Amino acid sequence: MGGMQRIACSVLALAWATTSTAADPAALQRAEVTEQVVAQEQVVDAVIEAVNQSTVSSETSGRITEVLVDVDDYVAKGEIVVRFRDREQQAALNAALARAGEARSNFNRVKDLVERKLVPAAEFDKAEAALKSANAEVEQAQERLERTVVRAPYSGIVMKRHVEPGESANPGTPLVTGLSLESLRAIAEVSQFHIDAVRKLYKSRIIIPTQAGLSVEGENMIISPYADPKSHTFRVRINLPEGQHGVYPGMFVKAAFVTGEEQRLLIPASAVVHRSEVTAVYVVDGERIRFRQIRVGRTLPDEQIEVLAGLERGEQVALDPIRAGVMLKEMRAGKGS
């Protein structure tokens, strides 16, 4: 009987120790509420457009044998989009190569004779000039042959094809129209009340709503020198960095322009918990955990979030709200018992 009592007491002691450890606020990872200088931003609607949109035109005359792309196709830079019949150009290149071969043989022969002083030095100059002329003909023939193959000048999307196989084309005939996905920009309208600050600070970012608010720093901006007389806004073009950012021409985004600086309380976004319409954090104060409602502002690019009300500088918030919530329930249950 005494053995059973000792086992029961041991089990109770172990359970008490486990609960005590699990509900120890000191075990929580915390972050201090800090006050920092952050950028003031004016956020407006914007639309993505391609910087480069052009029509590829023919550089030769001839009949088209293949059109290898269609509307809405994606093409990589250097990919073949149109082929011309190249029989004449290939024959001209072969003839030029043959003449160049003869000129090379004659040059080597004359060079040998000149070195042996069997012919005048002027013969060497003539042979050298003939060789250079033949090589130039080869280069020109190669260039004419290359013009029968039309390649994409940049990676992008085909918007329109102007020709079909079997048609004839001359230099300047439009072949394919496309837009580039390598260079994109956002077009936004900025109020006259903020344009002076935007010009002065010249800093912006593009917020992509479809990617959980991901933002991309603008590379540079082109600001219209005049306002629209109806809307009284200035058009601003913001170039995105090279590369794919999950946006395409025509998409809706947000443009954030820096207009100044201000002091704000900041905490890591991971510390914030949302319950229905309540936004809150778990404040850790010594051995106490308190669930406190707060009012928040913007989420900054470094995953910090502005606190507009509900916290003071220097307070500690739990970085794992789920674990903090479990601890708070255990502590309340312990007090209730």
CSV table of C-alpha atoms in Angstrom, one decimal, residues 23-308:
chain,number,residue,atom,x,y,z
A,23,ALA,CA,3.8,27.5,-18.2
A,24,ASP,CA,7.0,29.2,-17.4
A,25,PRO,CA,7.0,32.7,-19.2
A,26,ALA,CA,10.8,32.8,-19.0
A,27,ALA,CA,10.9,30.0,-21.6
A,28,LEU,CA,9.2,32.1,-24.2
A,29,GLN,CA,11.1,33.8,-26.9
A,30,ARG,CA,10.4,37.5,-26.8
A,31,ALA,CA,11.0,40.7,-28.6
A,32,GLU,CA,11.2,44.2,-27.2
A,33,VAL,CA,8.9,47.0,-28.5
A,34,THR,CA,11.3,49.5,-30.1
A,35,GLU,CA,10.9,53.0,-31.4
A,36,GLN,CA,12.5,53.6,-34.7
A,37,VAL,CA,12.5,56.1,-37.5
A,38,VAL,CA,10.5,54.8,-40.5
A,39,ALA,CA,9.7,56.2,-43.8
A,40,GLN,CA,6.3,57.9,-44.4
A,41,GLU,CA,4.7,56.6,-47.5
A,42,GLN,CA,1.9,57.7,-49.8
A,43,VAL,CA,0.4,54.5,-51.3
A,44,VAL,CA,-1.5,54.8,-54.6
A,45,ASP,CA,-2.9,52.4,-57.2
A,46,ALA,CA,-0.6,51.5,-60.1
A,47,VAL,CA,-0.6,49.3,-63.3
A,48,ILE,CA,2.2,47.2,-64.7
A,49,GLU,CA,3.3,47.7,-68.3
A,50,ALA,CA,6.2,46.5,-70.4
A,51,VAL,CA,9.0,49.0,-71.0
A,52,ASN,CA,9.9,47.4,-74.4
A,53,GLN,CA,7.1,46.7,-76.9
A,54,SER,CA,8.2,46.5,-80.5
A,55,THR,CA,7.5,45.0,-83.9
A,56,VAL,CA,10.2,42.8,-85.5
A,57,SER,CA,10.5,43.7,-89.2
A,58,SER,CA,12.1,41.9,-92.2
A,59,GLU,CA,15.6,42.8,-93.1
A,60,THR,CA,15.6,40.9,-96.4
A,61,SER,CA,13.4,40.1,-99.4
A,62,GLY,CA,12.0,36.7,-100.0
A,63,ARG,CA,9.3,34.1,-99.3
A,64,ILE,CA,8.5,33.1,-95.8
A,65,THR,CA,8.7,29.4,-95.1
A,66,GLU,CA,7.9,29.2,-91.4
A,67,VAL,CA,6.3,31.3,-88.7
A,68,LEU,CA,7.3,29.5,-85.5
A,69,VAL,CA,5.3,31.5,-83.0
A,70,ASP,CA,1.7,32.5,-82.4
A,71,VAL,CA,-0.2,35.1,-80.4
A,72,ASP,CA,0.3,34.7,-76.6
A,73,ASP,CA,3.3,32.4,-77.0
A,74,TYR,CA,6.3,33.0,-74.7
A,75,VAL,CA,9.6,33.3,-76.6
A,76,ALA,CA,13.1,33.4,-75.1
A,77,LYS,CA,15.6,35.9,-76.3
A,78,GLY,CA,17.4,34.7,-79.5
A,79,GLU,CA,14.6,32.1,-80.3
A,80,ILE,CA,13.8,31.8,-84.0
A,81,VAL,CA,10.4,33.3,-84.8
A,82,VAL,CA,10.4,33.4,-88.6
A,83,ARG,CA,12.3,31.7,-91.4
A,84,PHE,CA,12.7,32.8,-95.0
A,85,ARG,CA,13.6,30.7,-98.0
A,86,ASP,CA,17.4,30.9,-98.1
A,87,ARG,CA,18.4,29.0,-101.3
A,88,GLU,CA,19.8,32.0,-103.1
A,89,GLN,CA,21.6,33.3,-100.0
A,90,GLN,CA,23.1,29.9,-99.3
A,91,ALA,CA,24.3,29.6,-102.9
A,92,ALA,CA,25.9,33.1,-102.7
A,93,LEU,CA,27.7,32.1,-99.5
A,94,ASN,CA,29.1,28.9,-101.1
A,95,ALA,CA,30.3,30.9,-104.1
A,96,ALA,CA,32.0,33.5,-101.9
A,97,LEU,CA,33.6,30.8,-99.8
A,98,ALA,CA,35.0,29.2,-103.0
A,99,ARG,CA,36.4,32.5,-104.2
A,100,ALA,CA,37.9,33.1,-100.8
A,101,GLY,CA,39.6,29.7,-100.9
A,102,GLU,CA,41.1,30.5,-104.3
A,103,ALA,CA,42.3,33.9,-103.1
A,104,ARG,CA,43.9,32.3,-100.0
A,105,SER,CA,45.7,29.7,-102.2
A,106,ASN,CA,46.9,32.5,-104.5
A,107,PHE,CA,48.0,34.6,-101.6
A,108,ASN,CA,50.1,31.7,-100.1
A,109,ARG,CA,51.6,31.0,-103.5
A,110,VAL,CA,52.6,34.6,-104.2
A,111,LYS,CA,53.9,35.0,-100.6
A,112,ASP,CA,56.2,32.1,-101.2
A,113,LEU,CA,57.4,33.5,-104.5
A,114,VAL,CA,58.1,36.9,-103.0
A,115,GLU,CA,60.0,35.4,-100.2
A,116,ARG,CA,62.2,33.6,-102.8
A,117,LYS,CA,62.4,36.9,-104.7
A,118,LEU,CA,61.0,35.3,-107.8
A,119,VAL,CA,58.2,38.0,-108.3
A,120,PRO,CA,58.1,41.7,-107.4
A,121,ALA,CA,56.8,42.7,-103.9
A,122,ALA,CA,53.9,44.5,-105.6
A,123,GLU,CA,52.4,41.1,-106.5
A,124,PHE,CA,52.2,40.3,-102.8
A,125,ASP,CA,50.2,43.5,-102.2
A,126,LYS,CA,47.8,42.6,-105.0
A,127,ALA,CA,47.2,39.1,-103.6
A,128,GLU,CA,46.7,40.4,-100.1
A,129,ALA,CA,44.1,42.9,-101.3
A,130,ALA,CA,42.3,40.2,-103.3
A,131,LEU,CA,42.2,38.0,-100.2
A,132,LYS,CA,40.8,40.8,-98.0
A,133,SER,CA,38.1,41.5,-100.7
A,134,ALA,CA,37.2,37.8,-100.9
A,135,ASN,CA,36.9,37.6,-97.1
A,136,ALA,CA,34.7,40.7,-97.1
A,137,GLU,CA,32.4,39.0,-99.6
A,138,VAL,CA,32.1,36.0,-97.4
A,139,GLU,CA,31.1,38.1,-94.4
A,140,GLN,CA,28.5,39.9,-96.5
A,141,ALA,CA,27.1,36.7,-97.8
A,142,GLN,CA,26.9,35.2,-94.3
A,143,GLU,CA,25.1,38.3,-93.1
A,144,ARG,CA,22.5,38.0,-95.9
A,145,LEU,CA,22.0,34.4,-95.0
A,146,GLU,CA,21.6,35.2,-91.3
A,147,ARG,CA,18.9,37.7,-92.2
A,148,THR,CA,16.7,34.8,-93.5
A,149,VAL,CA,16.4,33.7,-89.9
A,150,VAL,CA,14.6,36.2,-87.6
A,151,ARG,CA,15.2,35.9,-83.9
A,152,ALA,CA,13.4,37.4,-80.8
A,153,PRO,CA,15.3,40.5,-79.7
A,154,TYR,CA,14.3,39.8,-76.0
A,155,SER,CA,12.3,37.4,-74.0
A,156,GLY,CA,8.6,38.2,-74.0
A,157,ILE,CA,5.1,37.5,-75.2
A,158,VAL,CA,3.9,37.5,-78.8
A,159,MET,CA,1.0,40.0,-79.2
A,160,LYS,CA,0.5,39.8,-82.9
A,161,ARG,CA,1.8,38.0,-86.0
A,162,HIS,CA,1.6,40.0,-89.2
A,163,VAL,CA,2.6,37.3,-91.8
A,164,GLU,CA,1.9,33.7,-92.7
A,165,PRO,CA,4.0,31.0,-94.3
A,166,GLY,CA,4.1,31.4,-98.1
A,167,GLU,CA,3.8,35.2,-98.1
A,168,SER,CA,6.5,37.4,-99.6
A,169,ALA,CA,8.2,40.1,-97.6
A,170,ASN,CA,10.5,43.0,-98.3
A,171,PRO,CA,12.9,44.9,-96.0
A,172,GLY,CA,10.7,46.7,-93.5
A,173,THR,CA,7.7,44.4,-93.7
A,174,PRO,CA,6.3,43.8,-90.1
A,175,LEU,CA,6.6,40.2,-89.0
A,176,VAL,CA,5.8,39.8,-85.3
A,177,THR,CA,4.9,42.2,-82.5
A,178,GLY,CA,5.7,41.4,-78.9
A,179,LEU,CA,6.3,42.9,-75.5
A,180,SER,CA,9.2,42.2,-73.1
A,181,LEU,CA,8.9,40.6,-69.7
A,182,GLU,CA,12.5,41.4,-68.9
A,183,SER,CA,11.9,45.1,-68.3
A,184,LEU,CA,8.7,46.1,-66.6
A,185,ARG,CA,7.5,49.3,-64.9
A,186,ALA,CA,4.5,50.5,-62.9
A,187,ILE,CA,2.5,53.5,-63.9
A,188,ALA,CA,1.0,55.6,-61.0
A,189,GLU,CA,-0.7,58.9,-60.5
A,190,VAL,CA,0.6,61.1,-57.6
A,191,SER,CA,-1.4,63.9,-56.1
A,192,GLN,CA,-0.1,67.5,-56.5
A,193,PHE,CA,0.1,67.7,-52.7
A,194,HIS,CA,2.7,64.9,-52.5
A,195,ILE,CA,4.7,65.4,-55.7
A,196,ASP,CA,7.3,67.8,-54.3
A,197,ALA,CA,8.2,65.3,-51.6
A,198,VAL,CA,8.3,62.4,-54.1
A,199,ARG,CA,10.7,64.5,-56.4
A,200,LYS,CA,12.9,65.4,-53.4
A,201,LEU,CA,13.3,61.9,-51.8
A,202,TYR,CA,13.0,60.0,-55.0
A,203,LYS,CA,12.4,56.6,-53.4
A,204,SER,CA,9.6,54.1,-54.1
A,205,ARG,CA,8.5,50.5,-53.9
A,206,ILE,CA,5.9,48.3,-55.7
A,207,ILE,CA,3.6,46.3,-53.4
A,208,ILE,CA,2.2,43.2,-55.1
A,209,PRO,CA,-1.2,42.3,-53.6
A,210,THR,CA,-1.4,38.8,-55.1
A,211,GLN,CA,1.8,37.8,-53.2
A,212,ALA,CA,0.8,38.6,-49.7
A,213,GLY,CA,1.9,42.2,-49.9
A,214,LEU,CA,5.4,41.4,-51.2
A,215,SER,CA,7.2,44.5,-52.2
A,216,VAL,CA,9.9,45.3,-54.7
A,217,GLU,CA,12.1,48.4,-54.5
A,218,GLY,CA,11.8,50.7,-57.6
A,219,GLU,CA,15.0,51.1,-59.5
A,220,ASN,CA,14.3,54.6,-60.8
A,221,MET,CA,11.5,56.9,-61.5
A,222,ILE,CA,10.4,59.1,-64.4
A,223,ILE,CA,8.1,61.9,-63.1
A,224,SER,CA,6.0,63.9,-65.5
A,225,PRO,CA,6.9,67.6,-65.5
A,226,TYR,CA,3.2,68.6,-65.6
A,227,ALA,CA,-0.1,67.6,-64.0
A,228,ASP,CA,-3.2,66.3,-65.6
A,229,PRO,CA,-5.6,69.4,-65.8
A,230,LYS,CA,-8.6,67.2,-64.8
A,231,SER,CA,-7.2,65.0,-62.0
A,232,HIS,CA,-4.4,67.4,-60.9
A,233,THR,CA,-2.1,64.4,-60.6
A,234,PHE,CA,1.4,63.7,-61.9
A,235,ARG,CA,2.1,60.5,-63.8
A,236,VAL,CA,5.1,58.6,-62.4
A,237,ARG,CA,6.8,55.6,-64.1
A,238,ILE,CA,8.7,53.3,-61.8
A,239,ASN,CA,11.1,50.8,-63.3
A,240,LEU,CA,11.2,47.4,-61.6
A,241,PRO,CA,14.6,45.5,-61.3
A,242,GLU,CA,15.5,43.0,-64.0
A,243,GLY,CA,14.0,39.6,-63.3
A,244,GLN,CA,10.7,37.9,-62.7
A,245,HIS,CA,8.7,39.3,-59.7
A,246,GLY,CA,5.4,37.5,-60.3
A,247,VAL,CA,3.8,40.5,-62.2
A,248,TYR,CA,2.8,40.9,-65.8
A,249,PRO,CA,1.7,43.7,-68.0
A,250,GLY,CA,-1.8,44.9,-67.2
A,251,MET,CA,-1.7,43.7,-63.5
A,252,PHE,CA,-2.9,45.9,-60.7
A,253,VAL,CA,-0.4,46.7,-58.0
A,254,LYS,CA,0.3,49.4,-55.4
A,255,ALA,CA,3.0,52.0,-55.5
A,256,ALA,CA,4.4,53.4,-52.3
A,257,PHE,CA,6.3,56.7,-52.5
A,258,VAL,CA,8.5,57.9,-49.6
A,259,THR,CA,7.3,61.4,-48.5
A,260,GLY,CA,9.1,61.8,-45.2
A,261,GLU,CA,10.1,60.2,-41.9
A,262,GLU,CA,8.5,59.6,-38.6
A,263,GLN,CA,9.0,57.8,-35.2
A,264,ARG,CA,7.0,54.6,-34.8
A,265,LEU,CA,6.8,51.7,-32.3
A,266,LEU,CA,7.7,48.5,-34.1
A,267,ILE,CA,7.4,44.8,-33.3
A,268,PRO,CA,8.0,41.7,-35.4
A,269,ALA,CA,4.9,40.8,-37.4
A,270,SER,CA,5.2,37.2,-36.1
A,271,ALA,CA,4.2,38.4,-32.7
A,272,VAL,CA,0.8,39.6,-33.8
A,273,VAL,CA,-2.3,37.3,-33.5
A,274,HIS,CA,-5.6,37.9,-35.2
A,275,ARG,CA,-8.8,36.5,-33.6
A,276,SER,CA,-11.9,37.4,-35.5
A,277,GLU,CA,-11.8,41.2,-35.6
A,278,VAL,CA,-9.3,41.5,-32.7
A,279,THR,CA,-5.6,42.2,-33.3
A,280,ALA,CA,-3.5,41.5,-30.3
A,281,VAL,CA,-0.2,40.3,-28.8
A,282,TYR,CA,0.9,38.4,-25.7
A,283,VAL,CA,2.8,40.7,-23.4
A,284,VAL,CA,5.3,39.0,-21.2
A,285,ASP,CA,6.1,40.8,-17.9
A,286,GLY,CA,8.2,38.8,-15.5
A,287,GLU,CA,6.2,35.8,-14.6
A,288,ARG,CA,3.0,37.1,-16.1
A,289,ILE,CA,1.5,36.8,-19.6
A,290,ARG,CA,-1.2,39.1,-20.7
A,291,PHE,CA,-3.3,39.1,-23.8
A,292,ARG,CA,-3.6,42.7,-25.1
A,293,GLN,CA,-5.4,44.2,-28.0
A,294,ILE,CA,-3.5,46.6,-30.1
A,295,ARG,CA,-4.0,48.8,-33.2
A,296,VAL,CA,-1.5,48.3,-36.0
A,297,GLY,CA,-0.4,50.2,-39.1
A,298,ARG,CA,1.8,49.1,-42.0
A,299,THR,CA,3.8,45.9,-42.3
A,300,LEU,CA,7.3,47.1,-43.3
A,301,PRO,CA,9.5,45.2,-45.9
A,302,ASP,CA,11.7,43.8,-43.1
A,303,GLU,CA,8.6,42.0,-41.5
A,304,GLN,CA,8.3,44.6,-38.8
A,305,ILE,CA,4.8,46.0,-38.1
A,306,GLU,CA,3.9,49.4,-36.8
A,307,VAL,CA,2.0,49.7,-33.5
A,308,LEU,CA,-0.3,52.7,-33.4
